[in-house]
Amino acid sequence: MIFNSFTFLLFFPMVTVLYFLLPHKFRWMLLLGASCYFYMFFKAIYILILFFTIIIDYTAGIYLEKVTDPKKKKLLLILSLTANIGVLAVFKYFNFFNANLSGILYWMGYTNPIPFLQILLPIGLSFHTFQAMSYTIEVYRGHQKAEHHFGIYALYVMFYPQLVAGPIERPQNLLHQFKEYHQFNALDVSEGLKRMLIGFFKKVVVADRLSIYVKTVFANYPEHGSATLVLASLFFAVQIYCDFSGYSDIAIGSARVMGFKLMENFKRPYFAKSISEFWSRWHISLSTWFKDYVYIPLGGNRVSKGRLYLNLFAVFMISGLWHGANWTFIVWGALHGFYLVCGMATQKWRAAVANKLGIGKGGFANFLNIAFTICLVTVSWIFFRAASLEQAWGLLKGIFIYKPGFFIGEPTYFLYDFMAIAALFFYELKQEYNLRSLRFLHNENWGVRMASYLGLIFIILLFGVFDGGQFIYFQF
Amino acid sequence: MKQLKENSNKFFIRLLLMIVAFVAVDQIAGACLYYFFTHQASGEYAVANHVVYNLNEDVLVLGSSRASHHYNSSLIKDSLKLSCFNGGRDGEGLLYSTAIFELALQRHIPKVVILDVTSDVLSEKEDEKSRLSILLPYLKQSDVVGNMIEKKGKLELLKSSLQTYRYNGQVVSIFQHYFLSSGNAVMGFDPLTNKMDASKVSTHTSLKPYSDSISADNVEALNLLISECKRKKIQLFVFVSPRYNDDTQQNSYLKMKSICNNNKVIFHDFTNDVYFKNPEYYSDRAHLNSRGADLYTDTVAAFVKRRLASEANVQYLSKNEIHGSLN
């Protein structure tokens, strides 16, 4: 089931009302049942994959707590991680690696005897695998007690608001919340609903509206002029942000309605003044996951400069591969790794040059840094969006080797695109700089607040795209 | 605890008030939008509105962009001495044509209907059903529209009970065409003025032959349109208008031909008519420009004239016979 479907608009209030009506001891059953139903909407049989990893990790957690021998503990952790990564390897990466092997063997004059798997990637597999792995790692490290209630543990991995696209939660933050009694709280409900409304706006009014232009241009990029390709790339940068952060808003909001507090996943990333700041604002749950479970175990900042750069680059390459089994994602990750390493290596030099030019500090410097970061990120998004490296390269060539012509498409839709971006920019700007004037959704006057909610609902109804389909990040 | 209960009560009262306000605003805004929608002076909806609310012409042209850009209503009127209106619409297929035709029949029965089709008109297309949303403003006019909308999804009709949702994505266009009349459509005919650059158009077609699957909904729509024409004694002509490139190798084409044959509907394919293979007549490889459209309309009008003159429904005429009738 997708959030931007009418089915969800029926499912969500029904589950929420039942949740508050049921006695606390039965609530986990309701949430687990609802989560299974939610997931089975995509491809029912794939729920068995989830149960496979749930059983493995649940058992591993209990034994990790019981066993005292460090060697045995490590073995248990390795077994659990292997099972999780194994599932990912089979369902997500097998055909990719096999295709590359075929290419190498073909180049050497051989035929690859290994057949390809005829399977579809289970939706959100990377998200719940990473969430499950964070549990066993935390139990192994002793930061989290093993969960003995199988239903509660299953719910931790399957909680429907964040099941298919995060935020990738940590057991310390989420597990205990399933055991706490959540009384109906008007503040939580209204804040949650508000957050959901903003999420719907981002998804159906901004992301899906922009996707019409982006799809048209990317599908026929050789025919378009440089300005069109630049605009489509910038639109995609906004589209993917609104698509994913919109999902996170709906996830966080729908959990909040029931009294659950999920971690924040986005913090207005396009206001970042550097790539490293961008990664502290974009997909925060994934970047902190990689920091805690890959980057720090590799040595973190306490290694030589060369090793540090290598580690950073490696983490971003893995992050790219996490996103998708395609070279385009690996190049996307590698580009971000490269940006970060370059940024760190040239930091002092850049600061000196900026100071000499008198643009080292102040509003103009911030503006330049934000604009430069957006440019770098947008170039990387081209690889993320492209179906192949060839397409990405073709697009970049189209941008940098000037070709005249500008495509507008349907003029009213083009106007909607800019209206949507303007509304989003206004909203984010107010949040970023904590501007207290022109408050709508958070106005102290209840009448203004209600008019704002209604206004937003009607904007969604009148300008939203209701056939936009799935969220981009579901494929990961 | 008492405070929590008070807050909850306040919340539910406010929620109720908001629901009431939402329903009221939806009804009022829906009524306003309906007024502006039905009074647009130009644009694609103005054409559709004419078909639905004001049609009184003898000849009605239906189809996609190729219908709207290829059939000059004035030339048909001059040639056949029958008034004509072109109800074609960009990007729309049979589901739209059938629905709009059904809506028109509620208040007027034309004598002749010209249905322009493409060779893939019956093929399953990814976005065809989602495009049916454009019929939402006519939802209350006929059950046929409701049935078409339902093809989009089971819950679509429930969603459409929201008055404002029916005008989703149309607001700016509605006001633009209400306050600022634009476009050059005359009696629904929307001529294209540019000339195709033949050097940039490949003559090679990339369509795989006979690889398309047939849409049951489209077949049902075609059958419904044919049966309504028979029932109301409307002379139906089904034409495939010319295109610079050939793309006729589709199962849809064979199926459409067989349906027309079985129902004794006059069908003619102008796709490969050498008379129209001149790049000067095209705006792009699938659309005639105004010069090509005028020539094509003359040809079609002569064809229709002959068919109306002779009562017998002979299936196909040779090309010489058609062009000969122009002289």
PDB file of C-alpha atoms in Angstrom, chain A residues 270-274 277 359-374 433:
ATOM      1  CA  TYR A 270      19.295  22.173   0.029  1.00  0.00           C
ATOM      2  CA  PHE A 271      20.244  24.836   2.553  1.00  0.00           C
ATOM      3  CA  ALA A 272      23.496  22.977   3.224  1.00  0.00           C
ATOM      4  CA  LYS A 273      26.644  25.020   2.679  1.00  0.00           C
ATOM      5  CA  SER A 274      28.859  22.029   1.933  1.00  0.00           C
ATOM      6  CA  GLU A 277      26.629  19.421   5.795  1.00  0.00           C
ATOM      7  CA  ILE A 359      33.886  36.666   0.436  1.00  0.00           C
ATOM      8  CA  GLY A 360      34.905  34.381   3.256  1.00  0.00           C
ATOM      9  CA  LYS A 361      32.019  35.173   5.575  1.00  0.00           C
ATOM     10  CA  GLY A 362      28.559  36.669   5.556  1.00  0.00           C
ATOM     11  CA  GLY A 363      25.344  36.240   3.611  1.00  0.00           C
ATOM     12  CA  PHE A 364      26.924  36.336   0.170  1.00  0.00           C
ATOM     13  CA  ALA A 365      29.436  33.627   1.103  1.00  0.00           C
ATOM     14  CA  ASN A 366      26.605  31.484   2.452  1.00  0.00           C
ATOM     15  CA  PHE A 367      24.611  32.008  -0.707  1.00  0.00           C
ATOM     16  CA  LEU A 368      27.587  31.022  -2.879  1.00  0.00           C
ATOM     17  CA  ASN A 369      28.256  27.932  -0.787  1.00  0.00           C
ATOM     18  CA  ILE A 370      24.606  26.858  -0.890  1.00  0.00           C
ATOM     19  CA  ALA A 371      24.430  27.406  -4.654  1.00  0.00           C
ATOM     20  CA  PHE A 372      27.676  25.518  -5.255  1.00  0.00           C
ATOM     21  CA  THR A 373      26.515  22.604  -3.082  1.00  0.00           C
ATOM     22  CA  ILE A 374      23.208  22.442  -4.961  1.00  0.00           C
ATOM     23  CA  TYR A 433      15.690  30.674   9.542  1.00  0.00           C
TER      24      TYR A 433
END
